[in-house]
Amino acid sequence: MNNITDNMNVGYIDNAILMLNTYAREDSLKPLISILEALKPDLNNESLLAELTNTWRNLGIYQGTVLTYVPYFYTLISDDIFGDNLKK
């Protein structure tokens, strides 16, 4: 995993949580929001960052919802936001 914490700060995370809680109240986004909350005190937690990426990749159509309300979300996860380069 690359050093994505260069693009991450608590302000971005707080705003993402606020936007998702305000405008995207789908139950399937709750795990993503929980991980974002857990990352706030420790932006360098590699296991949480990996969990964030995995949770993102399992959102399916709700990825579009996240990007609608948090367009910079792609900066919070690894470079391959849609998992197109995953080995199969």
Backbone as a printed PyTorch tensor [residue, N CA C, xyz], in Angstrom:
tensor([[[  0.8470,  -1.1740,   0.0000],
         [  0.0000,   0.0000,   0.0000],
         [  0.8890,   1.2330,   0.0000]],

        [[  0.5310,   2.1840,  -0.8310],
         [  1.3400,   3.3920,  -0.8890],
         [  1.0440,   4.2870,   0.3050]],

        [[  1.7810,   5.3590,   0.4420],
         [  1.6020,   6.2470,   1.5840],
         [  0.4660,   7.2230,   1.3060]],

        [[ -0.7440,   6.7660,   1.5100],
         [ -1.9090,   7.6010,   1.2430],
         [ -2.1590,   8.6090,   2.3410]],

        [[ -1.5170,   8.4410,   3.4690],
         [ -1.7530,   9.3780,   4.5600],
         [ -1.2590,  10.7780,   4.2180]],

        [[ -0.4350,  10.9080,   3.1610],
         [ -0.0420,  12.2390,   2.7100],
         [ -1.2730,  13.0360,   2.2670]],

        [[ -2.3020,  12.3390,   1.7720],
         [ -3.5100,  12.9810,   1.2750],
         [ -4.6210,  13.0270,   2.3210]],

        [[ -4.3920,  12.4880,   3.4800],
         [ -5.4390,  12.3200,   4.4670],
         [ -5.1850,  13.2280,   5.6630]],

        [[ -6.2480,  13.8290,   6.1390],
         [ -6.1620,  14.5490,   7.4010],
         [ -7.5160,  14.4510,   8.0900]],

        [[ -7.5390,  14.7870,   9.3630],
         [ -8.7540,  14.6360,  10.1580],
         [ -9.8760,  15.5150,   9.6020]],

        [[ -9.5350,  16.6650,   9.0680],
         [-10.5570,  17.5400,   8.4810],
         [-11.2660,  16.8850,   7.3120]],

        [[-10.5120,  16.2210,   6.4300],
         [-11.1170,  15.4970,   5.3060],
         [-12.0220,  14.3860,   5.8110]],

        [[-11.5380,  13.6700,   6.8150],
         [-12.3260,  12.5540,   7.3570],
         [-13.5900,  13.0740,   8.0300]],

        [[-13.4700,  14.1240,   8.8310],
         [-14.6530,  14.7030,   9.4780],
         [-15.6780,  15.1590,   8.4410]],

        [[-15.2050,  15.8070,   7.3920],
         [-16.1170,  16.2650,   6.3450],
         [-16.7660,  15.0800,   5.6280]],

        [[-15.9950,  14.0440,   5.3550],
         [-16.5500,  12.8620,   4.6950],
         [-17.6400,  12.2330,   5.5500]],

        [[-17.3820,  12.1030,   6.8310],
         [-18.3660,  11.5210,   7.7490],
         [-19.6220,  12.3880,   7.7880]],

        [[-19.4460,  13.6850,   7.8820],
         [-20.5790,  14.6020,   7.9170],
         [-21.4130,  14.4900,   6.6410]],

        [[-20.7680,  14.5220,   5.4990],
         [-21.4860,  14.4550,   4.2240],
         [-22.2300,  13.1310,   4.0730]],

        [[-21.5800,  12.0390,   4.4210],
         [-22.2260,  10.7350,   4.2860],
         [-23.3900,  10.5900,   5.2630]],

        [[-23.2050,  11.0420,   6.4910],
         [-24.2880,  10.9550,   7.4730],
         [-25.4600,  11.8770,   7.1310]],

        [[-25.1760,  12.9810,   6.4680],
         [-26.2190,  13.9420,   6.1260],
         [-26.9790,  13.5490,   4.8620]],

        [[-26.2430,  13.1290,   3.8260],
         [-26.8630,  12.9510,   2.5210],
         [-26.9590,  11.5130,   2.0310]],

        [[-26.2240,  10.6190,   2.6220],
         [-26.1980,   9.2290,   2.1430],
         [-26.4400,   8.3070,   3.3270]],

        [[-27.6530,   8.0920,   3.6520],
         [-27.9910,   7.3560,   4.8680],
         [-28.2230,   5.8650,   4.6320]],

        [[-27.6870,   5.3240,   3.5650],
         [-27.8420,   3.9080,   3.2890],
         [-27.1310,   3.0730,   4.3530]],

        [[-27.7700,   2.0190,   4.7930],
         [-27.1810,   1.1470,   5.8130],
         [-25.8640,   0.5360,   5.3570]],

        [[-25.7110,   0.3110,   4.0670],
         [-24.4860,  -0.3120,   3.5750],
         [-23.2640,   0.5900,   3.7180]],

        [[-23.4700,   1.8690,   3.9980],
         [-22.3430,   2.7940,   4.1870],
         [-21.8880,   2.8860,   5.6360]],

        [[-22.6460,   2.3200,   6.5560],
         [-22.2850,   2.4040,   7.9770],
         [-20.9170,   1.8100,   8.2890]],

        [[-20.5420,   0.6470,   7.7080],
         [-19.1890,   0.1270,   7.9900],
         [-18.0800,   1.0780,   7.5160]],

        [[-18.2810,   1.7200,   6.3840],
         [-17.3020,   2.6660,   5.8620],
         [-17.1630,   3.8500,   6.8140]],

        [[-18.2750,   4.3610,   7.2820],
         [-18.2620,   5.4960,   8.2070],
         [-17.5900,   5.0980,   9.5240]],

        [[-17.8420,   3.8910,   9.9870],
         [-17.2040,   3.4160,  11.2310],
         [-15.6900,   3.3600,  11.0960]],

        [[-15.2220,   2.9080,   9.9530],
         [-13.7700,   2.8500,   9.7290],
         [-13.1880,   4.2590,   9.6760]],

        [[-13.8860,   5.1700,   9.0180],
         [-13.4130,   6.5550,   8.9780],
         [-13.3220,   7.1380,  10.3920]],

        [[-14.3140,   6.8530,  11.2180],
         [-14.2730,   7.3110,  12.6160],
         [-13.0670,   6.7260,  13.3460]],

        [[-12.8040,   5.4410,  13.1220],
         [-11.6880,   4.7710,  13.7960],
         [-10.3400,   5.3070,  13.3300]],

        [[-10.2640,   5.7910,  12.0990],
         [ -9.0030,   6.3160,  11.5600],
         [ -8.6360,   7.6890,  12.1170]],

        [[ -9.5960,   8.4510,  12.5690],
         [ -9.3180,   9.8290,  12.9960],
         [ -8.1940,   9.9380,  14.0200]],

        [[ -8.1530,   9.1080,  15.0490],
         [ -7.0530,   9.2580,  16.0040],
         [ -5.7270,   8.6560,  15.5310]],

        [[ -5.7660,   7.8380,  14.4820],
         [ -4.5390,   7.1860,  14.0210],
         [ -4.5570,   7.0390,  12.5010]],

        [[ -4.2060,   8.1080,  11.8140],
         [ -4.2490,   8.1310,  10.3470],
         [ -3.2630,   7.1610,   9.7050]],

        [[ -2.2950,   6.6830,  10.4540],
         [ -1.2780,   5.7830,   9.9030],
         [ -1.5370,   4.3180,  10.2200]],

        [[ -2.6960,   3.9880,  10.7230],
         [ -3.0220,   2.6140,  11.0870],
         [ -3.2200,   1.7880,   9.8120]],

        [[ -2.2170,   0.9890,   9.4860],
         [ -2.2310,   0.2390,   8.2280],
         [ -3.3710,  -0.7650,   8.1410]],

        [[ -3.7320,  -1.3820,   9.2550],
         [ -4.8290,  -2.3530,   9.1970],
         [ -6.1610,  -1.6500,   8.9330]],

        [[ -6.3620,  -0.4750,   9.5240],
         [ -7.5810,   0.2780,   9.2430],
         [ -7.6080,   0.8060,   7.8170]],

        [[ -6.4530,   1.2180,   7.3130],
         [ -6.3850,   1.6810,   5.9240],
         [ -6.7030,   0.5480,   4.9580]],

        [[ -6.2070,  -0.6430,   5.2520],
         [ -6.5190,  -1.8040,   4.4110],
         [ -8.0020,  -2.1470,   4.5070]],

        [[ -8.5450,  -2.0600,   5.7120],
         [ -9.9720,  -2.3290,   5.9080],
         [-10.8270,  -1.2940,   5.1740]],

        [[-10.3850,  -0.0430,   5.1800],
         [-11.0890,   1.0050,   4.4530],
         [-11.1300,   0.6740,   2.9630]],

        [[ -9.9940,   0.2720,   2.4160],
         [ -9.9400,  -0.0740,   0.9960],
         [-10.8220,  -1.2770,   0.6890]],

        [[-10.7520,  -2.3090,   1.5040],
         [-11.5790,  -3.5050,   1.2720],
         [-13.0610,  -3.1840,   1.3880]],

        [[-13.4330,  -2.3930,   2.3760],
         [-14.8310,  -2.0100,   2.5440],
         [-15.3010,  -1.2030,   1.3490]],

        [[-14.4620,  -0.2870,   0.8900],
         [-14.7740,   0.5090,  -0.3030],
         [-15.0290,  -0.4010,  -1.5010]],

        [[-14.1520,  -1.3430,  -1.7120],
         [-14.2780,  -2.2190,  -2.8840],
         [-15.5210,  -3.0930,  -2.8320]],

        [[-16.0640,  -3.3240,  -1.6440],
         [-17.2640,  -4.1500,  -1.5040],
         [-18.5570,  -3.3390,  -1.4820]],

        [[-18.4750,  -2.0360,  -1.7080],
         [-19.6800,  -1.2050,  -1.6820],
         [-20.5500,  -1.3530,  -2.9230]],

        [[-19.9740,  -1.8360,  -3.9980],
         [-20.7630,  -1.9710,  -5.2260],
         [-21.2580,  -0.6260,  -5.7210]],

        [[-22.5610,  -0.5530,  -6.0080],
         [-23.1210,   0.6750,  -6.5790],
         [-23.0360,   1.8640,  -5.6240]],

        [[-22.8660,   1.6030,  -4.3490],
         [-22.7820,   2.7000,  -3.3870],
         [-21.4560,   3.4530,  -3.4620]],

        [[-20.5060,   2.9500,  -4.2400],
         [-19.2890,   3.7200,  -4.4830],
         [-19.6500,   5.0530,  -5.1340]],

        [[-20.5980,   5.0030,  -6.0440],
         [-21.0480,   6.2320,  -6.7040],
         [-21.6630,   7.2120,  -5.7290]],

        [[-22.4120,   6.6980,  -4.7710],
         [-23.0130,   7.5530,  -3.7390],
         [-21.9200,   8.2490,  -2.9370]],

        [[-20.9130,   7.4860,  -2.5330],
         [-19.8110,   8.0600,  -1.7570],
         [-19.1180,   9.1540,  -2.5630]],

        [[-18.8090,   8.8670,  -3.8240],
         [-18.0980,   9.8490,  -4.6480],
         [-18.9570,  11.0680,  -4.9660]],

        [[-20.2630,  10.9090,  -4.9720],
         [-21.1450,  12.0560,  -5.1950],
         [-21.0250,  13.0580,  -4.0510]],

        [[-21.0290,  12.5740,  -2.8380],
         [-21.0220,  13.4590,  -1.6770],
         [-19.6360,  13.7270,  -1.1070]],

        [[-18.6730,  12.8650,  -1.4530],
         [-17.2910,  13.0380,  -0.9850],
         [-16.3700,  12.8060,  -2.1940]],

        [[-16.3340,  13.7680,  -3.1300],
         [-15.5890,  13.5520,  -4.3690],
         [-14.0920,  13.3100,  -4.1870]],

        [[-13.5180,  13.7360,  -3.0890],
         [-12.0890,  13.5120,  -2.8350],
         [-11.8320,  12.1680,  -2.1610]],

        [[-12.8730,  11.3410,  -1.9950],
         [-12.7070,  10.0780,  -1.2760],
         [-11.5980,   9.2200,  -1.8810]],

        [[-11.4400,   9.2840,  -3.2000],
         [-10.4090,   8.4830,  -3.8550],
         [ -9.0160,   8.7760,  -3.3110]],

        [[ -8.8130,   9.9410,  -2.7050],
         [ -7.4930,  10.2500,  -2.1460],
         [ -7.2660,   9.5610,  -0.8040]],

        [[ -8.3280,   8.9980,  -0.2240],
         [ -8.2110,   8.3700,   1.0860],
         [ -7.8710,   6.8860,   1.0070]],

        [[ -7.8880,   6.3190,  -0.1920],
         [ -7.5650,   4.9010,  -0.3420],
         [ -6.4510,   4.7290,  -1.3590]],

        [[ -6.0690,   3.4820,  -1.5870],
         [ -4.9420,   3.2080,  -2.4830],
         [ -5.2210,   3.7170,  -3.8950]],

        [[ -4.1840,   3.7850,  -4.7180],
         [ -4.2740,   4.3550,  -6.0660],
         [ -5.3420,   3.7050,  -6.9340]],

        [[ -5.5300,   2.4160,  -6.8000],
         [ -6.4510,   1.6790,  -7.6640],
         [ -7.8430,   1.6770,  -7.0420]],

        [[ -8.5320,   2.7950,  -7.1460],
         [ -9.7850,   3.0160,  -6.4240],
         [-10.8690,   1.9770,  -6.7540]],

        [[-10.9280,   1.5210,  -7.9690],
         [-11.9730,   0.5640,  -8.3360],
         [-11.4880,  -0.8600,  -8.3800]],

        [[-10.2340,  -1.1220,  -8.0220],
         [ -9.7120,  -2.4730,  -7.9630],
         [ -9.5000,  -3.0930,  -9.3290]],

        [[ -9.3560,  -2.2780, -10.3500],
         [ -9.1920,  -2.7960, -11.7030],
         [ -7.8960,  -3.5590, -11.8890]],

        [[ -6.8840,  -3.2450, -11.1050],
         [ -5.5850,  -3.8760, -11.2630],
         [ -5.3240,  -5.0090, -10.2810]],

        [[ -6.3730,  -5.4780,  -9.6240],
         [ -6.2200,  -6.5980,  -8.6840],
         [ -5.8980,  -7.8630,  -9.4630]],

        [[ -5.0210,  -8.6690,  -8.8880],
         [ -4.6990,  -9.9450,  -9.5140],
         [ -5.8500, -10.9000,  -9.3030]],

        [[ -6.1870, -11.6000, -10.3490],
         [ -7.3130, -12.5540, -10.2660],
         [ -6.8240, -13.9680, -10.2690]]])
